[in-house]
Every structure is written in C-alpha cells, then in structure tokens.
Amino acid sequence: MAQIVCVLGNKGGTGKTTLSHMISHGMALLGKRVVCVLTDLERERLSKENRLYLPFDARDAGNLAKVVATLNDVGDWFGVIDGGGNRSDTDSHLANLADLVLLPFRDSHEDMRTVLRDLEWMPRAWGLPSQWPADPAAHRMAQAATDELLGAFGHRLLDPIPHLAATKLLLQDRIPATLPWQLTNACVELAMQVFELLDIQYESPEAFAAPR
Ligand SMILES: Nc1ncnc2c1ncn2[C@@H]1O[C@H](COP(=O)(O)OP(=O)(O)OP(=O)(O)O)[C@@H](O)[C@H]1O
Ligand SMILES: [Mg+2]
C-alpha cells in the first residue's frame, strides 16, 4: 500500500500547494516515486515536464477516488494531496485517507489561531510552520508567537520551512530544468522530516550534495 500525505488546513494561502510540490520534489530526490494530487477547484493542473514527480488532477471527486484506489493497490508510491483551503468537509474526507496530515501556518496570530483549532480537531495531524522569516529579529518574534499561541502543541510542530522566493518556481506550469540549490535543500529537508514521521527509509541525501 502506498503512503498518503495530505497537506490541509482551514485557511487560505498558508502554503499548502507550494508545500505539496516541495514534499513531492524532495521525496523524488530521495529516490521515491511520487504523485502530487491537486484537489483545489480554483487551480489549474501543472505540466509534468522537468518534474521528478507526477502531478495528477483530482479536482473531480471521481478522479480523487481513482488515484487513492490506485495508490492503495501499489506498494512503492507516495501520494501527496494538496487540500483546497476553506473546505472542512473535503479536509475531513482527505484526513481520513491520509497516513500523515500536515497543517501549514504562517507566522501570524490569525494563522496560529486557525491551526490551533485544526490541531485540536485532527489529533494525529502535525503543524508545519510555513514561509518562516529568516531575518533574526522577525524569526525571534515568530518563535515567541508560536510559543505563546501554540506552546501546548510544540511536540506536534515540524521544523519551519523558510520563506524562499524560489519556491514559486515549483508552481509554474513548466518548471526550469535546474532549480536553485536553496530550494532543493529545503525540499529534501522537508521530505526527510516527512519520512521520519512515516518511519520510511530513504536514500542518503549526500548523493546529490548541494552547497550550504
Ligand atoms: N516557503 C515559501 N516562501 C515564499 N513564498 C511562499 C512559500 N510558500 C508559499 N509561498 C507563496 O505564498 C502564496 C500562497 O502559497 P500557496 O498557493 O502554496 O498557498 P495555499 O495554501 O495553497 O493557498 P490556497 O489556500 O489559495 O490554495 C503563493 O504566492 C506562494 O508562492
Ligand atoms: Mg493551494
């Protein structure tokens, strides 16, 4: 049976689509076969060209059922499902299918209050700090807000994904043949966190070591 990761959350713009592609790209770089599943009715499907993973259009509920059934039949694939924001009914359906649920949030109180509710609502889900500031002062403020609002859930938060302009390249219809190493590293580090939560072995990232 394939493993299914769902990136969900009852809030728009937190980075669900970007993170779904980052996880898919990172998993592929770590030697896995991955399908990145689009469920958001407001978005277009993206081209396979130059991608190491397969983008799949499941905006139609029938297609979602098909891809999940196919993933359940094959052993060595991973499915990363990008949830559509603000659709609690879809999110709870997707959460039930998932081996792992990730809930991205940015460093705003509004996002944190929303993810707090989602973490309470989905007891097996993990919070994923997204678009996190790199500037030291802003980073300290973001950490202080996280401690204040999400302190009770600190054990269910992953390492932050940095704010990185290059992430938008993954959302282009056709991505460039080569991607900046900062993006590659962020994708691999995220995929490694996901594999650790799923207890999955992966190829050593040294195989494509990028400058740090
Ligand atoms: N790590 C990041 N660094 C910089 N920009 C980012 C990052 N992640 C996402 N973004 C940007 O933030 C915006 C929202 O991201 P994205 O579309 O992935 O969010 P979403 O949760 O899927 O939104 P929606 O709810 O509309 O589906 C986009 O402009 C995207 O390029
Ligand atoms: Mg989206």
Short mmCIF file of C-alpha atoms and ligand atoms in Angstrom, two decimals:
data_model
loop_
_atom_site.label_atom_id
_atom_site.label_comp_id
_atom_site.label_asym_id
_atom_site.label_seq_id
_atom_site.Cartn_x
_atom_site.Cartn_y
_atom_site.Cartn_z
CA MET A 1 0.00 0.00 0.00
CA ALA A 2 1.31 3.45 -0.89
CA GLN A 3 1.65 6.11 1.76
CA ILE A 4 -0.57 9.18 1.53
CA VAL A 5 0.38 12.58 2.90
CA CYS A 6 -2.30 15.29 2.95
CA VAL A 7 -1.49 18.98 3.27
CA LEU A 8 -4.62 20.54 4.69
CA GLY A 9 -5.97 23.35 6.81
CA ASN A 10 -8.96 25.54 7.12
CA LYS A 11 -7.13 28.68 5.96
CA GLY A 12 -6.20 30.05 2.53
CA GLY A 13 -2.71 31.00 1.41
CA THR A 14 -0.75 29.14 4.09
CA GLY A 15 1.41 27.34 1.51
CA LYS A 16 -0.47 24.05 1.00
CA THR A 17 0.10 23.90 -2.76
CA THR A 18 3.73 25.01 -2.55
CA LEU A 19 4.49 22.56 0.26
CA SER A 20 2.78 19.68 -1.56
CA HIS A 21 5.11 20.25 -4.52
CA MET A 22 8.13 20.74 -2.24
CA ILE A 23 7.45 17.44 -0.45
CA SER A 24 6.88 15.65 -3.78
CA HIS A 25 10.11 17.07 -5.26
CA GLY A 26 12.10 16.27 -2.12
CA MET A 27 10.76 12.71 -1.90
CA ALA A 28 11.61 12.16 -5.58
CA LEU A 29 15.16 13.41 -4.97
CA LEU A 30 15.38 10.87 -2.14
CA GLY A 31 14.61 8.07 -4.57
CA LYS A 32 10.84 7.66 -4.24
CA ARG A 33 8.06 7.57 -6.82
CA VAL A 34 5.55 10.30 -6.06
CA VAL A 35 2.27 11.62 -7.35
CA CYS A 36 1.27 15.15 -6.29
CA VAL A 37 -2.51 15.32 -6.25
CA LEU A 38 -4.40 18.54 -6.92
CA THR A 39 -7.86 18.83 -5.35
CA ASP A 40 -8.28 22.61 -5.31
CA LEU A 41 -11.13 23.55 -7.64
CA GLU A 42 -9.70 27.04 -8.10
CA ARG A 43 -6.34 25.93 -9.57
CA GLU A 44 -5.12 24.51 -12.88
CA ARG A 45 -3.14 21.29 -13.23
CA LEU A 46 0.58 21.68 -13.88
CA SER A 47 2.76 20.12 -16.58
CA LYS A 48 4.88 17.03 -15.88
CA GLU A 49 7.75 18.50 -17.92
CA ASN A 50 11.04 18.64 -15.96
CA ARG A 51 9.32 17.39 -12.78
CA LEU A 52 10.69 14.35 -10.97
CA TYR A 53 7.18 13.53 -9.73
CA LEU A 54 3.82 13.17 -11.38
CA PRO A 55 1.24 15.97 -11.00
CA PHE A 56 -2.28 14.50 -11.02
CA ASP A 57 -5.55 16.36 -11.45
CA ALA A 58 -8.13 15.11 -8.91
CA ARG A 59 -10.39 18.14 -8.81
CA ASP A 60 -13.16 15.81 -9.87
CA ALA A 61 -14.23 13.62 -6.89
CA GLY A 62 -14.22 10.53 -9.15
CA ASN A 63 -10.59 11.14 -10.08
CA LEU A 64 -9.67 11.53 -6.42
CA ALA A 65 -11.28 8.19 -5.60
CA LYS A 66 -9.43 6.63 -8.58
CA VAL A 67 -5.99 7.91 -7.62
CA VAL A 68 -6.50 6.88 -3.98
CA ALA A 69 -7.64 3.39 -5.08
CA THR A 70 -4.58 3.12 -7.36
CA LEU A 71 -2.26 4.26 -4.57
CA ASN A 72 -3.81 1.67 -2.25
CA ASP A 73 -3.05 -1.03 -4.84
CA VAL A 74 0.60 -0.19 -5.44
CA GLY A 75 3.30 -0.70 -2.88
CA ASP A 76 6.10 1.69 -3.61
CA TRP A 77 4.48 5.03 -4.43
CA PHE A 78 3.80 8.08 -2.31
CA GLY A 79 0.78 10.33 -2.80
CA VAL A 80 0.95 13.93 -1.64
CA ILE A 81 -2.50 15.51 -1.66
CA ASP A 82 -2.91 19.28 -1.77
CA GLY A 83 -6.17 20.17 0.01
CA GLY A 84 -8.29 23.12 -1.04
CA GLY A 85 -8.48 25.78 1.70
CA ASN A 86 -11.73 26.65 3.47
CA ARG A 87 -13.46 23.33 2.75
CA SER A 88 -13.78 21.49 6.08
CA ASP A 89 -15.85 18.69 4.53
CA THR A 90 -13.13 17.95 1.94
CA ASP A 91 -10.41 18.24 4.59
CA SER A 92 -12.04 15.70 6.88
CA HIS A 93 -12.52 13.32 3.92
CA LEU A 94 -8.85 13.73 2.95
CA ALA A 95 -7.66 13.42 6.58
CA ASN A 96 -9.40 10.04 6.78
CA LEU A 97 -7.46 8.82 3.72
CA ALA A 98 -4.11 10.01 4.97
CA ASP A 99 -1.23 8.27 6.68
CA LEU A 100 0.06 11.71 7.63
CA VAL A 101 -1.71 15.08 7.79
CA LEU A 102 0.27 18.32 7.70
CA LEU A 103 -1.27 21.69 8.60
CA PRO A 104 0.81 24.64 7.37
CA PHE A 105 0.62 28.02 9.07
CA ARG A 106 2.45 31.32 8.68
CA ASP A 107 3.84 33.48 11.48
CA SER A 108 0.61 35.45 12.03
CA HIS A 109 -1.64 35.19 15.06
CA GLU A 110 -4.57 34.60 12.72
CA ASP A 111 -2.90 31.58 11.09
CA MET A 112 -1.82 30.29 14.51
CA ARG A 113 -5.32 30.58 15.97
CA THR A 114 -6.66 28.68 12.95
CA VAL A 115 -4.06 25.94 13.11
CA LEU A 116 -4.66 25.60 16.84
CA ARG A 117 -8.29 24.71 16.12
CA ASP A 118 -7.25 22.35 13.31
CA LEU A 119 -4.69 20.60 15.57
CA GLU A 120 -7.40 20.11 18.20
CA TRP A 121 -9.82 18.86 15.54
CA MET A 122 -7.29 16.44 13.96
CA PRO A 123 -5.42 14.77 16.83
CA ARG A 124 -3.00 12.93 14.52
CA ALA A 125 -2.07 15.95 12.40
CA TRP A 126 1.19 17.92 12.57
CA GLY A 127 1.60 21.70 12.28
CA LEU A 128 4.11 22.93 9.70
CA PRO A 129 5.45 26.49 10.08
CA SER A 130 5.49 27.86 6.55
CA GLN A 131 7.06 30.89 4.81
CA TRP A 132 9.03 31.41 8.03
CA PRO A 133 11.10 34.63 8.29
CA ALA A 134 14.88 34.25 8.04
CA ASP A 135 15.69 37.72 9.41
CA PRO A 136 16.84 37.11 13.02
CA ALA A 137 14.54 39.68 14.67
CA ALA A 138 11.48 38.50 12.71
CA HIS A 139 12.44 34.88 13.41
CA ARG A 140 12.55 35.59 17.15
CA MET A 141 9.12 37.26 17.01
CA ALA A 142 7.69 34.33 15.06
CA GLN A 143 9.11 31.89 17.61
CA ALA A 144 7.72 33.94 20.52
CA ALA A 145 4.26 33.99 18.92
CA THR A 146 4.45 30.23 18.31
CA ASP A 147 5.43 29.59 21.93
CA GLU A 148 2.63 31.82 23.18
CA LEU A 149 -0.20 30.57 20.97
CA LEU A 150 0.85 27.01 20.12
CA GLY A 151 3.01 26.12 23.13
CA ALA A 152 0.66 23.30 24.11
CA PHE A 153 1.23 21.73 20.67
CA GLY A 154 5.01 22.22 20.49
CA HIS A 155 5.51 18.43 20.32
CA ARG A 156 3.31 18.35 17.18
CA LEU A 157 5.16 21.03 15.16
CA LEU A 158 7.74 20.34 12.44
CA ASP A 159 10.82 22.46 11.74
CA PRO A 160 9.91 25.70 9.94
CA ILE A 161 10.05 25.96 6.14
CA PRO A 162 11.86 29.19 5.30
CA HIS A 163 10.43 31.99 3.21
CA LEU A 164 12.11 31.30 -0.12
CA ALA A 165 11.26 33.21 -3.30
CA ALA A 166 12.41 30.26 -5.45
CA THR A 167 9.52 28.12 -4.18
CA LYS A 168 7.26 29.80 -6.74
CA LEU A 169 9.24 28.04 -9.49
CA LEU A 170 7.58 24.75 -8.47
CA LEU A 171 4.14 26.29 -9.10
CA GLN A 172 4.99 27.31 -12.66
CA ASP A 173 3.24 25.23 -15.27
CA ARG A 174 6.62 24.21 -16.70
CA ILE A 175 9.43 24.28 -14.17
CA PRO A 176 13.04 25.08 -15.14
CA ALA A 177 15.31 22.13 -15.91
CA THR A 178 17.54 23.11 -12.99
CA LEU A 179 16.35 24.56 -9.71
CA PRO A 180 18.29 26.70 -7.20
CA TRP A 181 20.12 24.63 -4.58
CA GLN A 182 18.41 26.55 -1.75
CA LEU A 183 15.09 25.21 -3.00
CA THR A 184 16.50 21.71 -3.46
CA ASN A 185 17.83 21.69 0.11
CA ALA A 186 14.54 22.96 1.57
CA CYS A 187 12.60 20.29 -0.35
CA VAL A 188 14.92 17.50 0.75
CA GLU A 189 14.91 18.61 4.39
CA LEU A 190 11.12 18.73 4.37
CA ALA A 191 10.83 15.31 2.71
CA MET A 192 13.25 13.88 5.30
CA GLN A 193 11.05 15.19 8.14
CA VAL A 194 8.02 13.60 6.47
CA PHE A 195 9.80 10.25 6.03
CA GLU A 196 10.85 10.30 9.67
CA LEU A 197 7.21 10.79 10.74
CA LEU A 198 6.14 7.96 8.43
CA ASP A 199 9.08 5.80 9.58
CA ILE A 200 10.29 5.34 5.99
CA GLN A 201 13.88 4.65 4.94
CA TYR A 202 15.32 6.86 2.17
CA GLU A 203 18.48 7.19 0.08
CA SER A 204 21.25 9.27 1.58
CA PRO A 205 20.90 12.93 0.57
CA GLU A 206 24.73 13.11 0.15
CA ALA A 207 24.11 11.52 -3.25
CA PHE A 208 23.33 14.98 -4.66
CA ALA A 209 25.02 17.19 -2.06
CA ALA A 210 24.41 20.86 -2.77
CA PRO A 211 26.38 23.80 -1.35
CA ARG A 212 25.07 25.06 2.00
N1 LIG B 1 8.16 28.96 1.53
C1 LIG B 1 7.68 29.99 0.80
N2 LIG B 1 8.45 31.07 0.55
C2 LIG B 1 7.98 32.12 -0.16
N3 LIG B 1 6.74 32.20 -0.67
C3 LIG B 1 5.92 31.15 -0.46
C4 LIG B 1 6.34 30.00 0.28
N4 LIG B 1 5.28 29.13 0.34
C5 LIG B 1 4.28 29.72 -0.33
N5 LIG B 1 4.65 30.93 -0.81
C6 LIG B 1 3.82 31.87 -1.58
O1 LIG B 1 2.65 32.15 -0.79
C7 LIG B 1 1.50 32.21 -1.62
C8 LIG B 1 0.47 31.18 -1.16
O2 LIG B 1 1.06 29.88 -1.32
P1 LIG B 1 0.19 28.63 -1.82
O3 LIG B 1 -0.57 28.96 -3.05
O4 LIG B 1 1.11 27.47 -1.84
O5 LIG B 1 -0.81 28.52 -0.57
P2 LIG B 1 -2.15 27.66 -0.47
O6 LIG B 1 -2.31 27.34 0.97
O7 LIG B 1 -2.11 26.53 -1.41
O8 LIG B 1 -3.23 28.72 -0.95
P3 LIG B 1 -4.78 28.43 -1.31
O9 LIG B 1 -5.47 28.37 0.01
O10 LIG B 1 -5.15 29.64 -2.12
O11 LIG B 1 -4.82 27.14 -2.06
C9 LIG B 1 1.97 31.98 -3.05
O12 LIG B 1 2.19 33.25 -3.65
C10 LIG B 1 3.30 31.24 -2.87
O13 LIG B 1 4.20 31.49 -3.94
MG MG B 2 -3.45 25.93 -2.90
#
